[in-house]
Coordinates of C-alpha atoms and ligand atoms in Angstrom, one line a residue:
M596 CA 89.3 224.2 153.1
K597 CA 87.7 221.7 152.4
N598 CA 89.6 218.8 151.0
R599 CA 89.4 218.0 147.3
T600 CA 89.4 215.3 145.7
P601 CA 92.5 215.2 142.6
E602 CA 90.0 215.0 139.8
E603 CA 88.4 218.1 142.0
G604 CA 91.6 219.4 141.7
L605 CA 92.1 219.7 138.6
T606 CA 89.1 220.9 137.4
A607 CA 89.4 223.3 139.7
L608 CA 92.8 224.5 137.3
T609 CA 91.3 227.5 135.6
D610 CA 94.8 227.0 133.3
D611 CA 93.4 224.9 130.8
A612 CA 97.8 224.6 129.4
E613 CA 98.6 223.6 133.2
R614 CA 95.8 221.4 133.5
N615 CA 96.9 219.2 130.3
R616 CA 100.1 219.8 131.3
L617 CA 100.0 217.4 134.3
L618 CA 97.4 215.1 132.6
A619 CA 100.0 214.4 130.1
E620 CA 102.8 213.9 132.7
M621 CA 101.0 211.0 134.7
A622 CA 100.6 209.7 132.0
E623 CA 104.0 209.6 130.3
Q624 CA 104.4 208.1 133.8
S625 CA 102.5 205.5 134.0
T626 CA 102.9 201.8 133.8
D627 CA 99.4 202.0 132.9
M628 CA 99.5 202.4 129.2
I629 CA 97.5 205.4 127.9
S630 CA 95.8 206.1 124.6
R631 CA 93.7 208.5 122.9
H632 CA 91.7 207.8 120.1
T633 CA 88.8 208.9 117.2
P634 CA 86.0 207.7 117.9
E635 CA 85.2 206.6 114.1
D636 CA 88.1 203.8 113.6
W637 CA 90.1 204.2 116.6
R638 CA 93.1 205.6 115.4
F639 CA 95.7 206.8 118.2
I640 CA 95.5 210.6 118.3
Y641 CA 97.8 209.5 121.3
V642 CA 99.9 206.6 123.0
S643 CA 101.7 206.7 126.6
P644 CA 105.3 205.5 126.7
A645 CA 104.1 202.6 128.4
V646 CA 103.4 201.0 124.6
T647 CA 106.7 200.3 124.0
H648 CA 106.6 197.6 127.6
L649 CA 103.2 196.9 126.7
L650 CA 103.2 196.2 122.8
G651 CA 106.9 197.0 121.3
Y652 CA 106.3 199.9 119.1
T653 CA 107.9 203.2 119.5
V654 CA 104.5 206.3 120.2
E655 CA 105.8 206.9 117.1
E656 CA 105.0 204.0 115.3
I657 CA 101.5 203.8 116.3
V658 CA 100.0 206.6 116.5
G659 CA 98.3 207.1 113.3
I660 CA 97.3 203.3 113.0
S661 CA 93.6 202.1 113.4
A662 CA 93.2 199.8 116.8
Y663 CA 90.6 197.8 114.1
D664 CA 94.2 196.5 112.7
L665 CA 95.9 195.0 115.3
Y666 CA 93.2 193.3 117.2
H667 CA 92.6 189.6 116.4
P668 CA 90.7 189.0 113.8
D669 CA 88.3 186.9 116.2
D670 CA 87.9 189.7 118.4
V671 CA 86.8 191.9 115.8
A672 CA 83.2 191.6 115.8
D673 CA 83.0 191.6 119.2
F674 CA 84.4 194.7 119.4
R675 CA 82.1 196.4 116.8
L676 CA 79.3 195.3 118.5
R677 CA 79.8 196.5 121.6
A678 CA 81.1 199.7 120.6
P679 CA 78.0 201.5 120.4
T680 CA 77.4 201.2 124.1
V681 CA 80.9 202.8 124.8
N682 CA 79.7 205.8 122.5
Y683 CA 76.3 206.1 123.2
D684 CA 75.1 205.0 126.4
R685 CA 77.2 204.6 129.8
G686 CA 80.2 206.3 128.0
L687 CA 82.5 203.8 129.4
Y688 CA 83.2 200.1 129.5
T689 CA 86.1 197.4 130.1
H690 CA 87.2 194.9 128.3
T691 CA 89.6 192.1 127.5
Y692 CA 90.4 191.1 124.1
R693 CA 93.9 190.0 121.9
F694 CA 96.2 193.2 120.5
R695 CA 99.1 192.5 118.0
C696 CA 102.1 193.2 119.5
K697 CA 105.4 194.6 117.1
D698 CA 107.1 190.8 117.2
G699 CA 103.8 189.6 115.9
H700 CA 102.1 187.5 119.1
Y701 CA 98.7 188.6 120.0
T702 CA 99.0 189.8 124.0
W703 CA 95.7 190.1 126.4
L704 CA 95.2 194.0 126.9
E705 CA 92.1 194.8 129.6
S706 CA 91.1 198.3 128.9
T707 CA 88.4 200.7 130.2
S708 CA 87.2 203.4 127.6
R709 CA 85.4 206.3 127.9
T710 CA 84.5 208.5 126.1
I711 CA 85.2 212.4 125.9
R712 CA 82.5 214.8 124.6
D713 CA 82.4 217.7 122.9
P714 CA 80.4 220.0 126.3
E715 CA 78.8 222.3 124.0
T716 CA 77.9 219.9 121.1
N717 CA 77.6 216.8 122.8
G718 CA 79.3 215.2 120.0
I719 CA 82.1 212.5 120.5
R720 CA 84.5 214.2 120.6
E721 CA 87.5 211.1 121.1
I722 CA 87.7 207.9 123.1
L723 CA 90.4 207.2 126.0
V724 CA 91.6 204.2 126.6
V725 CA 93.3 203.1 129.9
S726 CA 94.6 199.2 128.9
R727 CA 97.1 196.8 131.5
D728 CA 98.8 193.6 130.5
A729 CA 95.5 190.6 130.7
S730 CA 98.1 188.3 129.7
H731 CA 98.3 186.7 132.9
R732 CA 94.9 187.1 134.5
I733 CA 93.7 185.0 131.3
K734 CA 96.3 182.1 132.0
A735 CA 95.9 181.9 135.7
D736 CA 92.2 181.7 134.9
K737 CA 92.6 179.3 132.2
A738 CA 94.8 176.8 134.4
N739 CA 92.5 177.8 137.2
R740 CA 89.3 176.1 134.3
R741 CA 91.5 173.8 133.2
L742 CA 92.1 172.3 137.1
A743 CA 88.4 172.4 138.0
R744 CA 87.8 170.4 134.5
V745 CA 90.0 167.7 135.8
L746 CA 88.6 167.5 139.1
E747 CA 85.3 167.5 137.7
S748 CA 86.0 164.3 135.0
T749 CA 88.3 162.8 137.1
Q750 CA 87.4 159.3 138.5
D751 CA 88.5 159.9 142.1
L752 CA 85.7 161.4 144.7
V753 CA 87.2 164.9 145.7
I754 CA 85.6 166.8 148.4
F755 CA 85.9 170.6 150.0
V756 CA 84.6 171.0 153.5
N757 CA 85.0 173.9 155.8
L758 CA 86.6 174.4 158.8
D759 CA 82.9 173.3 160.3
F760 CA 83.2 170.4 158.8
T761 CA 80.9 171.2 156.0
V762 CA 81.0 170.1 152.9
S763 CA 81.1 172.8 150.6
H764 CA 81.5 171.3 147.3
L765 CA 81.8 167.9 145.7
N766 CA 82.8 166.7 142.6
E767 CA 80.7 164.6 139.6
A768 CA 82.1 161.3 140.9
A769 CA 81.3 162.2 144.9
R770 CA 78.2 163.0 144.1
T771 CA 77.4 159.9 142.3
A772 CA 79.3 157.7 145.0
F773 CA 77.4 159.2 147.7
E774 CA 74.2 159.0 145.7
L775 CA 73.6 162.9 145.9
E776 CA 72.7 162.9 142.4
H777 CA 69.3 164.9 143.2
R778 CA 69.8 166.3 146.4
D779 CA 71.1 169.6 147.6
Y780 CA 74.5 169.0 150.1
S781 CA 75.4 172.4 150.7
A782 CA 76.2 172.2 154.3
C783 CA 76.1 168.6 154.8
P784 CA 78.1 167.2 157.6
L785 CA 81.5 165.2 156.2
S786 CA 80.5 162.6 159.0
W787 CA 78.0 161.8 156.9
F788 CA 79.8 160.3 153.9
V789 CA 82.1 158.6 156.3
T790 CA 81.9 156.0 158.2
E791 CA 81.9 156.2 162.1
K792 CA 85.4 154.5 162.7
G793 CA 86.7 156.1 159.5
F794 CA 85.6 159.8 160.8
A795 CA 87.0 159.1 164.0
T796 CA 90.6 158.7 162.1
L797 CA 90.3 161.8 160.6
M798 CA 89.5 163.4 163.5
D799 CA 92.5 161.9 165.5
D800 CA 95.1 161.9 163.1
G801 CA 94.0 163.2 159.6
F802 CA 92.4 166.9 160.5
P803 CA 95.3 167.1 162.7
A804 CA 98.5 166.5 160.6
A805 CA 96.8 168.3 157.9
R806 CA 96.8 171.3 160.7
K807 CA 100.4 170.8 161.1
T808 CA 102.0 169.7 158.1
G809 CA 99.6 170.2 155.3
S810 CA 98.6 167.1 154.3
W811 CA 98.1 163.5 155.1
R812 CA 97.2 160.6 153.5
G813 CA 95.1 157.2 154.6
E814 CA 93.1 154.5 154.2
L815 CA 89.8 154.4 155.3
A816 CA 86.0 153.7 154.9
M817 CA 83.6 156.4 153.4
R818 CA 80.0 155.9 152.8
S819 CA 77.4 156.7 150.6
L820 CA 74.0 158.0 151.8
N821 CA 72.7 154.7 151.3
S822 CA 75.2 153.2 153.5
I823 CA 77.2 151.8 150.7
R824 CA 80.5 151.3 152.5
I825 CA 83.1 152.8 149.9
P826 CA 87.0 152.1 150.9
V827 CA 89.7 154.7 149.8
M828 CA 93.0 155.9 150.1
L829 CA 92.3 159.4 151.1
E830 CA 94.9 162.7 150.9
L831 CA 93.9 165.3 152.7
L832 CA 95.0 168.9 152.5
A833 CA 94.8 171.9 154.8
H834 CA 94.8 175.3 152.1
R835 CA 95.7 178.7 153.2
S836 CA 95.2 182.4 152.6
L837 CA 98.5 184.7 151.5
H838 CA 98.2 185.7 155.5
G839 CA 98.3 181.9 156.2
D840 CA 95.4 180.9 158.5
I841 CA 94.0 177.6 156.8
E842 CA 90.3 178.3 155.0
Y843 CA 89.3 175.4 153.9
F844 CA 90.3 171.2 153.3
S845 CA 90.3 169.3 150.4
L846 CA 90.1 165.6 150.8
V847 CA 91.0 163.3 147.1
A848 CA 89.7 159.8 147.9
H849 CA 90.8 157.1 145.3
D850 CA 87.9 155.0 145.5
L851 CA 89.6 150.7 146.4
T852 CA 85.9 149.3 145.9
E853 CA 87.7 147.5 142.8
K854 CA 90.7 147.1 144.3
A855 CA 89.6 144.6 147.5
A856 CA 87.2 142.9 145.3
A857 CA 90.3 141.6 142.7
E858 CA 92.4 141.4 145.8
E859 CA 89.3 139.3 147.8
Q860 CA 89.2 137.4 144.3
L861 CA 93.0 136.7 144.2
K862 CA 92.8 135.1 147.7
Q863 CA 90.6 132.9 146.8
Y864 CA 92.1 131.9 144.0
Q865 CA 95.6 131.4 145.2
A866 CA 93.5 129.3 148.2
D867 CA 91.9 127.4 145.5
I868 CA 95.2 126.9 143.3
D869 CA 96.8 126.1 147.4
H870 CA 94.2 123.2 147.5
A871 CA 94.7 121.5 144.1
S872 CA 98.3 121.7 144.9
R873 CA 98.1 120.1 148.4
L874 CA 95.5 117.4 146.2
V875 CA 98.1 116.8 143.7
T876 CA 100.8 116.3 146.7
M877 CA 98.4 113.6 148.1
G878 CA 98.2 112.1 144.7
E879 CA 102.5 111.4 144.5
L880 CA 102.1 110.0 148.1
A881 CA 98.8 107.8 147.2
S882 CA 100.9 104.4 146.1
S883 CA 102.6 105.1 149.3
L884 CA 100.2 105.7 151.3
A885 CA 98.1 102.6 150.1
H886 CA 101.3 100.4 150.7
E887 CA 101.5 102.1 154.2
L888 CA 97.9 101.8 154.9
N889 CA 97.9 97.6 154.2
Q890 CA 100.3 97.6 156.6
P891 CA 98.6 97.9 159.1
L892 CA 95.6 96.2 157.6
S893 CA 97.6 93.0 156.5
A894 CA 98.9 93.4 160.7
M895 CA 95.6 93.0 161.9
V896 CA 94.0 90.5 159.7
N897 CA 97.6 88.2 161.0
Y898 CA 96.6 89.4 164.5
L899 CA 93.2 88.2 164.4
R900 CA 93.9 85.2 162.4
G901 CA 96.2 84.1 165.3
I902 CA 93.8 84.6 168.3
E903 CA 91.3 83.2 165.5
R904 CA 93.7 79.8 165.0
R905 CA 94.1 79.8 169.3
F906 CA 90.5 80.1 169.6
A907 CA 89.9 76.8 167.0
N908 CA 92.4 74.6 168.7
N909 CA 91.5 75.5 172.7
P910 CA 88.0 77.0 172.7
T911 CA 88.5 78.3 177.2
L912 CA 91.4 80.3 176.4
S913 CA 91.7 83.3 179.1
W914 CA 92.1 86.6 178.6
D915 CA 95.8 86.2 179.1
D916 CA 97.0 84.6 176.2
V917 CA 95.2 87.1 173.9
E918 CA 95.5 90.2 175.6
V919 CA 99.1 90.7 173.3
P920 CA 97.0 90.4 169.5
I921 CA 94.5 92.1 171.1
T922 CA 95.5 95.3 171.9
R923 CA 98.9 95.1 168.7
S924 CA 95.8 95.3 166.2
I925 CA 94.3 97.9 168.2
R926 CA 97.7 100.0 168.3
T927 CA 98.1 99.2 164.7
A928 CA 94.3 99.8 164.0
L929 CA 95.3 103.6 165.4
R930 CA 98.3 103.9 163.8
A931 CA 95.7 103.0 159.8
G932 CA 93.3 106.0 161.7
E933 CA 96.4 108.5 162.6
I934 CA 97.0 107.6 158.3
I935 CA 93.3 108.9 157.2
H936 CA 93.1 111.6 159.3
R937 CA 96.6 113.1 158.3
M938 CA 95.4 112.5 154.7
M939 CA 92.3 113.8 155.1
D940 CA 94.0 116.8 157.2
F941 CA 95.4 118.0 154.4
T942 CA 93.3 117.5 151.7
R943 CA 90.2 119.3 153.6
K944 CA 89.9 123.4 151.9
Q945 CA 89.8 125.0 155.0
E946 CA 90.6 129.0 156.4
P947 CA 94.7 129.4 157.7
V948 CA 95.1 129.7 161.5
I949 CA 98.1 131.2 162.8
A950 CA 99.2 129.3 166.2
S951 CA 102.6 128.4 167.9
L952 CA 103.8 125.0 166.4
N953 CA 106.3 123.0 167.6
L954 CA 108.4 122.7 164.3
P955 CA 110.6 119.6 164.8
E956 CA 107.4 117.9 165.6
L957 CA 105.7 118.9 162.6
I958 CA 108.6 117.9 160.2
S959 CA 109.0 114.2 162.5
E960 CA 106.0 113.8 161.6
M961 CA 106.2 114.9 158.1
I962 CA 108.8 112.4 157.3
D963 CA 107.0 109.8 159.2
F964 CA 104.7 110.3 156.0
C965 CA 106.8 110.3 153.6
E966 CA 108.9 107.1 154.9
N967 CA 107.4 104.3 152.5
M968 CA 107.9 106.9 149.3
A969 CA 111.9 106.9 150.8
E970 CA 111.9 103.5 151.1
R971 CA 110.6 102.7 147.5
L972 CA 113.1 105.0 146.1
N973 CA 116.1 103.9 147.8
V974 CA 116.0 107.2 150.5
R975 CA 116.8 107.7 153.8
I976 CA 115.4 110.9 155.5
V977 CA 117.4 112.3 158.5
F978 CA 116.9 114.6 161.0
E979 CA 117.8 115.0 164.1
P980 CA 115.7 116.9 166.4
P981 CA 117.6 120.4 168.1
S982 CA 117.5 119.8 171.8
D983 CA 115.9 123.3 172.4
V984 CA 112.3 124.0 172.1
T985 CA 111.8 125.6 169.0
A986 CA 108.4 127.0 168.7
V987 CA 107.4 128.9 165.4
R988 CA 104.4 130.6 164.2
G989 CA 102.3 129.3 161.5
D990 CA 99.8 127.4 159.8
K991 CA 99.9 124.0 160.8
I992 CA 98.6 122.8 157.4
Q993 CA 100.4 125.6 155.4
L994 CA 103.6 124.3 157.0
E995 CA 103.2 120.5 156.3
Q996 CA 102.9 122.0 152.5
V997 CA 105.8 123.4 152.5
L998 CA 107.7 120.8 153.5
L999 CA 106.4 118.2 152.0
N1000 CA 106.6 120.3 149.0
L1001 CA 110.5 119.9 149.8
I1002 CA 110.9 117.1 151.0
V1003 CA 108.9 115.0 148.3
N1004 CA 111.3 116.5 145.8
A1005 CA 114.6 116.1 147.7
I1006 CA 113.7 112.3 147.4
E1007 CA 112.7 112.3 143.9
A1008 CA 116.1 114.3 143.0
S1009 CA 117.9 111.6 144.8
A1010 CA 115.5 108.6 144.2
S1011 CA 117.7 105.5 142.8
A1012 CA 116.9 102.5 140.8
D1013 CA 119.3 100.2 142.0
D1014 CA 118.4 98.6 145.8
E1015 CA 122.0 99.1 146.7
I1016 CA 122.5 102.4 146.6
V1017 CA 121.1 104.3 149.1
T1018 CA 121.2 108.3 149.3
T1019 CA 120.3 110.3 151.9
V1020 CA 118.0 113.4 152.8
R1021 CA 119.0 115.2 155.3
I1022 CA 116.9 117.8 157.1
S1023 CA 118.1 120.5 159.8
V1024 CA 116.6 123.7 161.9
E1025 CA 119.3 126.4 163.0
P1026 CA 118.7 129.1 164.6
H1027 CA 118.9 132.3 161.5
D1028 CA 118.4 136.3 162.0
S1029 CA 117.8 137.0 165.6
G1030 CA 113.6 136.1 166.2
Q1031 CA 114.3 133.2 163.4
L1032 CA 114.6 129.5 162.3
R1033 CA 115.6 128.0 159.4
V1034 CA 114.6 124.8 158.7
E1035 CA 117.1 123.3 155.6
V1036 CA 116.5 120.2 153.2
E1037 CA 119.9 118.9 151.2
D1038 CA 119.2 116.0 148.7
Q1039 CA 122.2 113.8 146.9
G1040 CA 120.9 114.0 143.7
K1041 CA 122.1 116.4 141.0
G1042 CA 121.2 119.4 141.5
I1043 CA 120.1 122.6 139.7
S1044 CA 121.6 123.7 136.5
E1045 CA 121.8 127.5 135.9
A1046 CA 119.1 127.8 133.9
D1047 CA 116.8 126.6 136.1
M1048 CA 117.8 128.3 138.8
S1049 CA 116.6 132.0 137.5
R1050 CA 113.0 130.0 136.7
L1051 CA 112.5 127.3 139.8
F1052 CA 109.7 129.5 142.0
D1053 CA 107.8 130.5 138.6
R1054 CA 104.6 129.3 138.3
F1055 CA 104.4 125.9 136.0
F1056 CA 107.6 126.0 136.0
S1057 CA 108.3 121.8 136.2
T1058 CA 111.0 119.3 134.4
K1059 CA 109.3 116.5 135.6
E1060 CA 107.4 114.4 133.1
T1061 CA 103.8 114.9 135.3
G1062 CA 105.0 117.6 137.3
L1063 CA 102.3 120.4 138.0
G1064 CA 105.0 123.0 138.9
M1065 CA 103.1 125.0 141.7
G1066 CA 105.2 123.4 144.5
L1067 CA 107.5 125.6 144.6
A1068 CA 105.4 128.7 144.2
I1069 CA 103.3 128.2 146.1
S1070 CA 105.4 127.1 149.4
R1071 CA 107.3 130.6 148.5
S1072 CA 104.4 132.6 148.9
L1073 CA 103.1 130.6 152.0
V1074 CA 106.8 131.3 153.5
E1075 CA 106.7 134.9 153.0
N1076 CA 103.0 135.4 153.7
L1077 CA 104.7 134.7 158.0
G1078 CA 107.2 136.8 157.3
G1079 CA 109.8 134.7 156.2
E1080 CA 112.0 133.9 152.9
L1081 CA 112.5 130.5 150.7
W1082 CA 115.7 129.5 148.3
A1083 CA 117.4 127.4 146.5
E1084 CA 121.3 126.8 146.3
N1085 CA 123.6 124.0 145.0
I1086 CA 125.7 122.1 147.4
A1087 CA 129.3 121.8 146.8
A1088 CA 129.4 117.8 147.7
G1089 CA 126.3 117.7 144.5
G1090 CA 123.2 118.2 144.9
A1091 CA 120.7 121.0 146.6
R1092 CA 119.8 123.0 149.2
F1093 CA 116.1 124.4 150.1
S1094 CA 116.2 126.7 152.8
F1095 CA 113.7 128.6 154.3
T1096 CA 113.2 130.8 157.9
L1097 CA 110.4 131.3 160.1
N1098 CA 109.5 134.0 162.6
M1099 CA 109.8 132.0 166.2
T1100 CA 107.0 132.3 168.9
D1101 CA 107.5 135.0 171.4
Ligands
LIG1430 P1 106.7 120.0 140.0 O1 107.9 119.3 141.3 O2 105.9 119.5 139.8 O3 108.0 119.7 139.3 P2 108.1 122.6 141.8 O4 107.2 124.0 142.4 O5 107.9 121.8 143.2 O6 107.4 121.9 141.0 O7 109.4 122.2 141.3 C1 109.8 122.9 140.1 C2 111.0 121.8 139.6 O8 112.0 122.7 140.4 C3 111.0 121.0 139.5 O9 110.2 120.1 138.4 C4 112.7 120.5 139.6 O10 113.2 120.9 138.1 C5 113.4 121.6 140.4 N1 113.6 121.4 141.1 C6 112.8 121.2 143.1 N2 113.4 120.7 143.7 C7 114.5 119.9 143.4 C8 115.9 120.0 144.3 N3 115.4 118.9 145.3 N4 117.0 119.1 143.0 C9 116.6 119.8 142.1 N5 115.7 120.0 141.2 C10 114.7 120.4 142.2

């Protein structure tokens, strides 16, 4: 005997009563809600017990009620529109709609309805409906749609990539950034939209890491079809199926173009301020430097006048007679030239050059530079260079700027108008943490008040009448850029100590 399908089995049952009993039993045990309705107003003729679990009503409560009374008002019109299809066309249809539960809230049901006709008259006898809870699916669909809207409208570039590294979907931001608005991008290789270097990074690091751990994050450059570079922060995700195989990848790229431009602008701005501040420091030193230049110039005039006088009295003079004043005036002219060179170097605008620098030599040069100012303000600068070789990494002009700021501040803080009172500014170089040196500049001034201490390194904080208040702020950022720290403290004996650290050259 050939195997029958369950339905054929049922139809084969000759005993109508037995058939109905079996059907009723299946309905009673089903977790789906099975119901029978009158064709006109969809009154419940029968409902399976699943109604209680699904909608909260007992079977007795709902039998006799029209389903129209329980549809969501917004769905009723839709229902009436579709009803003829159920009745007259195909006789079967599936519909998702809201239905009122006993507690008053609406839940989503997905129902398949079938018309049962009288075999003799072909008139509709009743409607048989199988319904199940669709609220989870509707919720998930809604969440997916919401997610899709977010992906579509975010400013970040979202790219879906197949396992063969071809693009399957781009959101609007990505289509715009890659200049693809009017082009079909499906199956374009991802490499079209990433710079060569960036693509190598993705292949060597990104994809292997995402395969292993599920995600990877890194900075790289993408590019548009017209080769416009787009620096991005990229998040790469591997998406797996329920069985654990990777199905596709998604890339969410945050465009850093504006950030890069802002950083460049900030760097430029910082460089301008550094330069302006050097000019101001030089301005503060100008009167002392003028004085310093004046000295060699008048010395030279003296030497030359001496030579002139000797020639006037004795025109037959030999080289031996004038050698000393001439070599001296050459030396003083060279010294004056050095001062001018230093001023020019210091005030020139130029890109920093990081190199190995002899720190004690740099300090001695800066002390020389400030010596005249110190003398004028009755300050003595003391520096005993350490015996070890002490080379640090840094840019010469930047370090000169830091040292000059601290030394000039220290001189100004301990200045005295009384020639009898000479104070000391002490500079020292000590080993700090491993691999670092610490420079200390101590003065014998009034020190720093508690209130000022917290604002000392703020831009434009100054207690001086003509102060710009940029020196310490700039010095700290220069030192930090070189990997060091700059801080201030008061000394118990009176006065302040400014210290900063620098990395030694390996
Ligand atoms: P400026 O010298 O133009 O005021 P700075 O940033 O170099 O700007 O210094 C800010 C402020 O810090 C100074 O106005 C002063 O009040 C304080 N300061 C700096 N160095 C010392 C110091 N050695 N002793 C006491 N106060 C100091």
